[in-house]
Amino acid sequence: MPVEPPIPGTPSDWLSRAKGDFALACVTLPEGGFYEDLCYHLQQAAEKAIKAVYRVHGLTFRYTHDLEVLLDTLGENSVVIPDDVKLAADLTDYAWESRYPGLMEAVSYEEYLVAKEQAKQILAWAEAEVEEHESP
């Protein structure tokens, strides 16, 4: 069985990358662009924020884009997950399915706004977790 490589980066590193993806997802959609692509960055922001929480709690995560799996495993390790954060598992579909033609319906502006709010809630939760557990 292959051995997983060690997980790089500090919790703050992961959070910085999450914020970078969130910033990309908040740009004005250029002509010819797709909300699916912005939602991909929202999913990535959420995923990296969740992985920052893993790092701050000293936990190892699987290399997966499935936010529900990542959140469930955190919960199994006694990390309290707020209900609004659990809802963000819906963002998983944006990791790959929405980026390929024909696998999903086109993402509407309204769906993008919902995804943006979900990612924002995860980022806020992750920031609070990192701040609380990295403080001396």
CSV table of C-alpha atoms in Angstrom, one decimal:
chain,number,residue,atom,x,y,z
A,1,MET,CA,0.0,0.0,0.0
A,2,PRO,CA,1.5,3.4,-1.0
A,3,VAL,CA,2.4,5.7,1.9
A,4,GLU,CA,0.8,9.2,1.9
A,5,PRO,CA,3.4,11.9,1.7
A,6,PRO,CA,3.8,14.2,4.7
A,7,ILE,CA,1.4,17.1,4.8
A,8,PRO,CA,3.2,20.3,4.1
A,9,GLY,CA,2.5,23.8,5.4
A,10,THR,CA,1.4,25.4,8.6
A,11,PRO,CA,-2.2,26.1,9.4
A,12,SER,CA,-1.6,29.8,8.5
A,13,ASP,CA,-0.1,28.7,5.1
A,14,TRP,CA,-3.3,26.7,4.4
A,15,LEU,CA,-5.5,29.6,5.5
A,16,SER,CA,-3.5,32.0,3.2
A,17,ARG,CA,-4.0,29.8,0.2
A,18,ALA,CA,-7.7,29.5,1.1
A,19,LYS,CA,-8.0,33.3,1.2
A,20,GLY,CA,-6.3,33.5,-2.2
A,21,ASP,CA,-8.8,31.1,-3.8
A,22,PHE,CA,-11.6,33.1,-2.2
A,23,ALA,CA,-10.2,36.3,-3.6
A,24,LEU,CA,-10.0,34.7,-7.1
A,25,ALA,CA,-13.7,33.6,-6.7
A,26,CYS,CA,-14.8,37.1,-6.0
A,27,VAL,CA,-13.5,38.7,-9.2
A,28,THR,CA,-16.1,40.0,-11.6
A,29,LEU,CA,-16.9,37.3,-14.1
A,30,PRO,CA,-15.2,38.2,-17.3
A,31,GLU,CA,-17.0,38.1,-20.6
A,32,GLY,CA,-17.0,34.4,-21.7
A,33,GLY,CA,-16.4,33.2,-18.2
A,34,PHE,CA,-18.4,30.7,-16.2
A,35,TYR,CA,-19.7,30.8,-12.7
A,36,GLU,CA,-18.6,27.2,-12.5
A,37,ASP,CA,-15.0,28.3,-12.5
A,38,LEU,CA,-15.6,30.9,-9.8
A,39,CYS,CA,-17.4,28.2,-7.8
A,40,TYR,CA,-14.4,25.9,-8.2
A,41,HIS,CA,-12.2,28.5,-6.4
A,42,LEU,CA,-14.9,28.7,-3.7
A,43,GLN,CA,-14.7,25.0,-3.2
A,44,GLN,CA,-10.9,25.2,-3.1
A,45,ALA,CA,-11.1,28.0,-0.6
A,46,ALA,CA,-13.3,25.9,1.6
A,47,GLU,CA,-11.2,22.8,1.2
A,48,LYS,CA,-8.0,24.6,2.1
A,49,ALA,CA,-9.6,26.3,5.1
A,50,ILE,CA,-10.8,22.9,6.4
A,51,LYS,CA,-7.3,21.5,5.9
A,52,ALA,CA,-5.9,24.5,7.9
A,53,VAL,CA,-8.2,23.2,10.8
A,54,TYR,CA,-6.7,19.8,10.4
A,55,ARG,CA,-3.2,21.2,10.7
A,56,VAL,CA,-3.9,23.4,13.7
A,57,HIS,CA,-5.3,20.3,15.5
A,58,GLY,CA,-2.3,18.2,14.5
A,59,LEU,CA,-4.5,15.8,12.4
A,60,THR,CA,-3.6,14.2,9.1
A,61,PHE,CA,-6.1,14.5,6.3
A,62,ARG,CA,-6.8,12.4,3.2
A,63,TYR,CA,-5.9,13.9,-0.1
A,64,THR,CA,-9.5,14.4,-1.2
A,65,HIS,CA,-11.8,17.2,-2.4
A,66,ASP,CA,-14.8,15.7,-0.7
A,67,LEU,CA,-15.7,18.3,2.0
A,68,GLU,CA,-18.2,16.1,3.7
A,69,VAL,CA,-15.5,13.4,4.3
A,70,LEU,CA,-13.1,16.0,5.5
A,71,LEU,CA,-15.7,17.5,7.9
A,72,ASP,CA,-16.9,14.2,9.1
A,73,THR,CA,-13.4,13.1,10.0
A,74,LEU,CA,-12.8,16.3,11.9
A,75,GLY,CA,-16.0,15.7,13.9
A,76,GLU,CA,-14.8,12.1,14.6
A,77,ASN,CA,-11.7,13.7,16.1
A,78,SER,CA,-13.7,15.9,18.5
A,79,VAL,CA,-13.5,19.1,16.5
A,80,VAL,CA,-16.8,20.9,16.8
A,81,ILE,CA,-18.3,21.7,13.4
A,82,PRO,CA,-21.0,24.4,13.3
A,83,ASP,CA,-24.1,23.5,11.3
A,84,ASP,CA,-23.6,26.3,8.8
A,85,VAL,CA,-20.1,24.9,8.1
A,86,LYS,CA,-21.5,21.4,7.6
A,87,LEU,CA,-23.8,22.7,4.9
A,88,ALA,CA,-20.7,23.7,2.9
A,89,ALA,CA,-20.2,20.0,1.9
A,90,ASP,CA,-22.5,21.0,-1.0
A,91,LEU,CA,-19.5,22.8,-2.5
A,92,THR,CA,-17.9,19.4,-3.3
A,93,ASP,CA,-19.7,19.3,-6.6
A,94,TYR,CA,-17.7,22.3,-7.7
A,95,ALA,CA,-14.4,20.5,-7.2
A,96,TRP,CA,-14.6,18.8,-10.6
A,97,GLU,CA,-18.2,17.9,-11.9
A,98,SER,CA,-19.1,21.5,-12.6
A,99,ARG,CA,-16.0,22.1,-14.6
A,100,TYR,CA,-16.7,19.5,-17.3
A,101,PRO,CA,-19.3,20.2,-19.9
A,102,GLY,CA,-22.4,18.0,-19.7
A,103,LEU,CA,-21.9,16.7,-16.1
A,104,MET,CA,-24.0,19.4,-14.4
A,105,GLU,CA,-26.3,22.2,-15.3
A,106,ALA,CA,-24.7,25.6,-15.7
A,107,VAL,CA,-24.2,27.4,-12.4
A,108,SER,CA,-26.5,30.4,-12.1
A,109,TYR,CA,-25.5,33.7,-10.5
A,110,GLU,CA,-27.8,32.9,-7.5
A,111,GLU,CA,-26.1,29.5,-7.0
A,112,TYR,CA,-22.7,31.3,-7.1
A,113,LEU,CA,-23.9,33.7,-4.4
A,114,VAL,CA,-25.0,30.8,-2.2
A,115,ALA,CA,-21.7,29.0,-2.7
A,116,LYS,CA,-19.8,32.3,-2.0
A,117,GLU,CA,-21.6,32.7,1.3
A,118,GLN,CA,-20.9,29.0,2.3
A,119,ALA,CA,-17.2,29.4,1.5
A,120,LYS,CA,-17.1,32.6,3.5
A,121,GLN,CA,-18.6,30.9,6.5
A,122,ILE,CA,-16.0,28.1,6.4
A,123,LEU,CA,-13.2,30.6,6.1
A,124,ALA,CA,-14.5,32.6,9.1
A,125,TRP,CA,-14.8,29.3,11.2
A,126,ALA,CA,-11.3,28.1,10.1
A,127,GLU,CA,-9.8,31.5,10.9
A,128,ALA,CA,-11.3,31.4,14.4
A,129,GLU,CA,-10.1,27.8,14.9
A,130,VAL,CA,-6.5,28.7,13.8
A,131,GLU,CA,-6.4,31.8,15.9
A,132,GLU,CA,-7.7,30.0,19.0
A,133,HIS,CA,-5.4,27.1,18.8
A,134,GLU,CA,-2.2,28.9,17.5
A,135,SER,CA,-2.4,31.6,20.2
A,136,PRO,CA,0.2,31.1,23.0
